[in-house]
Short mmCIF file of C-alpha atoms in Angstrom, two decimals:
data_model
loop_
_atom_site.label_atom_id
_atom_site.label_comp_id
_atom_site.label_asym_id
_atom_site.label_seq_id
_atom_site.Cartn_x
_atom_site.Cartn_y
_atom_site.Cartn_z
CA UNK A 1 -99.87 -69.59 55.86
CA UNK A 2 -101.65 -69.07 52.60
CA UNK A 3 -100.97 -71.47 49.75
CA UNK A 4 -99.93 -70.43 46.26
CA UNK A 5 -103.46 -71.01 44.94
CA UNK A 6 -104.94 -68.82 47.67
CA UNK A 7 -103.20 -65.87 46.00
CA UNK A 8 -105.44 -66.31 42.97
CA UNK A 9 -108.57 -66.80 45.07
CA UNK A 10 -107.83 -63.69 47.14
CA UNK A 11 -107.03 -61.68 44.03
CA UNK A 12 -110.28 -62.80 42.40
CA UNK A 13 -112.15 -61.69 45.51
CA UNK A 14 -110.59 -58.24 45.13
CA UNK A 15 -112.78 -57.92 42.03
CA UNK A 16 -115.88 -59.47 43.57
CA UNK A 17 -116.37 -59.32 47.31
CA UNK A 18 -113.67 -57.04 48.70
CA UNK A 19 -114.52 -53.51 47.68
CA UNK A 20 -114.55 -54.17 43.95
CA UNK A 21 -115.35 -50.55 43.14
CA UNK A 22 -112.19 -49.47 44.94
CA UNK A 23 -110.18 -52.12 43.12
CA UNK A 24 -111.55 -51.15 39.71
CA UNK A 25 -111.07 -47.42 40.35
CA UNK A 26 -107.47 -47.73 41.55
CA UNK A 27 -106.60 -50.19 38.79
CA UNK A 28 -108.12 -47.83 36.23
CA UNK A 29 -106.04 -44.93 37.50
CA UNK A 30 -102.88 -47.01 37.40
CA UNK A 31 -103.68 -48.20 33.87
CA UNK A 32 -104.10 -44.56 32.84
CA UNK A 33 -100.74 -43.82 34.43
CA UNK A 34 -99.24 -46.68 32.44
CA UNK A 35 -100.59 -45.11 29.23
CA UNK A 36 -99.04 -41.77 30.12
CA UNK A 37 -95.67 -43.34 30.88
CA UNK A 38 -95.82 -45.38 27.67
CA UNK A 39 -95.80 -42.13 25.72
CA UNK A 40 -92.22 -41.52 26.84
CA UNK A 41 -90.88 -44.80 25.42
CA UNK A 42 -87.32 -44.55 24.08
CA UNK A 43 -86.59 -46.72 21.05
CA UNK A 44 -83.13 -48.23 20.56
CA UNK A 45 -81.98 -51.01 18.18
CA UNK A 46 -83.78 -54.30 19.01
CA UNK A 47 -85.40 -52.87 22.18
CA UNK A 48 -87.50 -50.19 23.85
CA UNK A 49 -86.95 -48.42 27.14
CA UNK A 50 -89.93 -47.35 29.24
CA UNK A 51 -91.11 -47.43 32.83
CA UNK A 52 -94.75 -48.44 32.32
CA UNK A 53 -94.05 -51.61 34.31
CA UNK A 54 -94.25 -49.49 37.50
CA UNK A 55 -98.03 -49.20 37.15
CA UNK A 56 -98.46 -52.94 36.48
CA UNK A 57 -96.19 -53.79 39.40
CA UNK A 58 -98.31 -51.54 41.63
CA UNK A 59 -101.51 -53.27 40.52
CA UNK A 60 -99.96 -56.69 41.16
CA UNK A 61 -98.77 -55.59 44.60
CA UNK A 62 -102.15 -54.17 45.64
CA UNK A 63 -104.65 -56.57 44.05
CA UNK A 64 -102.84 -59.75 43.08
CA UNK A 65 -102.26 -61.90 40.00
CA UNK A 66 -105.83 -62.13 38.67
CA UNK A 67 -106.31 -58.36 38.60
CA UNK A 68 -102.81 -57.61 37.31
CA UNK A 69 -103.18 -60.33 34.63
CA UNK A 70 -106.31 -58.61 33.32
CA UNK A 71 -104.79 -55.15 33.72
CA UNK A 72 -101.73 -56.18 31.70
CA UNK A 73 -103.97 -57.07 28.77
CA UNK A 74 -106.10 -53.94 29.11
CA UNK A 75 -103.00 -51.73 29.22
CA UNK A 76 -101.63 -53.32 26.06
CA UNK A 77 -104.91 -52.94 24.16
CA UNK A 78 -105.47 -49.37 25.31
CA UNK A 79 -101.81 -48.60 24.67
CA UNK A 80 -102.25 -49.62 21.05
CA UNK A 81 -105.15 -47.18 20.57
CA UNK A 82 -103.46 -44.37 22.47
CA UNK A 83 -100.03 -44.88 20.88
CA UNK A 84 -100.68 -46.84 17.65
CA UNK A 85 -97.52 -48.26 16.14
CA UNK A 86 -98.15 -50.67 13.28
CA UNK A 87 -100.83 -53.35 13.42
CA UNK A 88 -102.44 -54.81 16.51
CA UNK A 89 -100.65 -58.04 17.47
CA UNK A 90 -102.51 -60.20 20.04
CA UNK A 91 -99.34 -62.04 21.07
CA UNK A 92 -98.04 -58.85 22.70
CA UNK A 93 -101.31 -58.53 24.60
CA UNK A 94 -100.76 -62.03 26.00
CA UNK A 95 -97.19 -61.06 26.92
CA UNK A 96 -98.52 -57.99 28.74
CA UNK A 97 -100.94 -60.22 30.65
CA UNK A 98 -98.11 -62.59 31.59
CA UNK A 99 -96.09 -59.63 32.86
CA UNK A 100 -98.98 -58.61 35.09
CA UNK A 101 -99.41 -62.18 36.29
CA UNK A 102 -95.75 -62.37 37.23
CA UNK A 103 -95.81 -59.17 39.30
CA UNK A 104 -99.02 -60.25 41.02
CA UNK A 105 -97.67 -63.66 41.98
CA UNK A 106 -94.46 -62.27 43.44
CA UNK A 107 -95.61 -59.03 45.08
CA UNK A 108 -99.16 -59.72 46.28
CA UNK A 109 -99.37 -60.50 50.01
CA UNK A 110 -95.67 -59.73 50.23
CA UNK A 111 -96.61 -56.24 51.40
CA UNK A 112 -98.56 -55.13 54.44
CA UNK A 113 -99.16 -52.13 56.64
CA UNK A 114 -96.53 -53.53 59.04
CA UNK A 115 -93.74 -52.76 56.58
CA UNK A 116 -93.17 -49.38 58.18
CA UNK A 117 -92.30 -50.87 61.57
CA UNK A 118 -91.31 -54.47 60.87
CA UNK A 119 -87.74 -54.62 59.55
CA UNK A 120 -87.99 -58.30 58.62
CA UNK A 121 -91.12 -57.78 56.53
CA UNK A 122 -89.55 -54.73 54.92
CA UNK A 123 -86.44 -56.73 53.97
CA UNK A 124 -88.60 -59.53 52.54
CA UNK A 125 -90.57 -57.02 50.51
CA UNK A 126 -87.36 -55.50 49.12
CA UNK A 127 -86.24 -58.98 48.03
CA UNK A 128 -89.64 -59.59 46.40
CA UNK A 129 -89.42 -56.33 44.45
CA UNK A 130 -85.93 -57.15 43.19
CA UNK A 131 -86.96 -60.69 42.24
CA UNK A 132 -90.09 -59.44 40.46
CA UNK A 133 -88.14 -57.01 38.29
CA UNK A 134 -85.38 -59.53 37.56
CA UNK A 135 -87.97 -62.12 36.53
CA UNK A 136 -89.73 -59.57 34.31
CA UNK A 137 -86.47 -58.58 32.62
CA UNK A 138 -85.11 -62.10 32.13
CA UNK A 139 -88.31 -64.00 31.34
CA UNK A 140 -90.60 -61.43 29.71
CA UNK A 141 -88.29 -58.84 28.15
CA UNK A 142 -85.27 -60.90 27.22
CA UNK A 143 -86.72 -64.30 26.31
CA UNK A 144 -90.42 -64.00 25.45
CA UNK A 145 -90.39 -60.54 23.84
CA UNK A 146 -87.31 -61.38 21.78
CA UNK A 147 -88.95 -64.61 20.60
CA UNK A 148 -92.12 -62.68 19.72
CA UNK A 149 -90.11 -60.12 17.74
CA UNK A 150 -88.45 -62.98 15.87
CA UNK A 151 -91.83 -64.63 15.23
CA UNK A 152 -93.28 -61.45 13.71
CA UNK A 153 -90.16 -60.78 11.65
CA UNK A 154 -89.10 -57.66 13.54
CA UNK A 155 -85.77 -59.40 14.14
CA UNK A 156 -84.27 -61.35 11.22
CA UNK A 157 -83.42 -64.94 12.14
CA UNK A 158 -79.77 -64.38 11.30
CA UNK A 159 -79.66 -61.43 13.73
CA UNK A 160 -81.20 -63.30 16.66
CA UNK A 161 -77.96 -63.78 18.58
CA UNK A 162 -77.06 -60.13 18.03
CA UNK A 163 -80.51 -59.06 19.24
CA UNK A 164 -80.23 -61.21 22.38
CA UNK A 165 -76.86 -59.67 23.23
CA UNK A 166 -78.13 -56.14 22.56
CA UNK A 167 -81.27 -56.67 24.63
CA UNK A 168 -79.27 -58.30 27.43
CA UNK A 169 -76.93 -55.31 27.65
CA UNK A 170 -79.87 -52.88 27.48
CA UNK A 171 -81.83 -54.69 30.19
CA UNK A 172 -78.86 -55.06 32.51
CA UNK A 173 -78.12 -51.35 32.19
CA UNK A 174 -81.78 -50.44 32.69
CA UNK A 175 -81.90 -52.60 35.82
CA UNK A 176 -79.51 -50.12 37.42
CA UNK A 177 -82.36 -47.60 37.25
CA UNK A 178 -85.35 -49.98 37.43
CA UNK A 179 -84.60 -51.54 40.80
CA UNK A 180 -83.97 -48.28 42.73
CA UNK A 181 -87.13 -46.82 41.15
CA UNK A 182 -89.19 -49.82 42.30
CA UNK A 183 -87.65 -49.73 45.77
CA UNK A 184 -88.60 -46.07 46.10
CA UNK A 185 -91.99 -45.91 44.40
CA UNK A 186 -93.76 -49.15 45.38
CA UNK A 187 -93.55 -48.50 49.14
CA UNK A 188 -94.87 -44.98 48.47
CA UNK A 189 -97.80 -46.40 46.46
CA UNK A 190 -98.48 -48.91 49.22
CA UNK A 191 -98.41 -46.26 51.95
CA UNK A 192 -100.75 -43.95 50.00
CA UNK A 193 -103.14 -46.82 49.41
CA UNK A 194 -102.96 -47.90 53.04
CA UNK A 195 -103.77 -44.41 54.29
CA UNK A 196 -106.61 -44.00 51.81
CA UNK A 197 -108.24 -47.42 52.14
CA UNK A 198 -106.54 -49.27 55.00
CA UNK A 199 -109.37 -49.12 57.52
CA UNK A 200 -112.05 -50.10 55.05
CA UNK A 201 -109.91 -52.90 53.66
CA UNK A 202 -109.22 -54.27 57.13
CA UNK A 203 -112.93 -54.21 57.88
CA UNK A 204 -113.72 -56.03 54.64
CA UNK A 205 -111.20 -58.75 55.38
#
């Protein structure tokens, strides 16, 4: 049974010892996918709707919290240059890195090639995916992002309670789409990765 800290060590080794070229290449492709999805962001009062989190969740699932932490920052920085919107604000880069860290901690090592045949593991993975998205919505989107918007003056102090309510409603409604999307797409990403790299990964480990 691996400890919590082993997740970070294993994830770090994804970048160093365990086929780092594969890790970098797949992470790069998923970051590019995140940029493409980011272009379809829908803006509503006090909030934005997009599905770029799917790419970060996939990176966290495949390579763990260290890689997804770095990827979250890279995606935010590249996203600014690809889709510039106002000035560059480092706090949002840190928030993107925290989002990646969260997905990596919850999803990494929660998936395996046995998911296809092992019903218990599959059920556990479903629970992990739901928990990961709920944590992202409640901690990152609702609390931290709202506080950051208030800090930068995007939300007037007197409108904070209104913004929280608006973002809560938006995120709860979006969860109705987010969770089914994760439940469908992440196992597909995992199966594609397993078929493409499974044998070499097993040999490396």
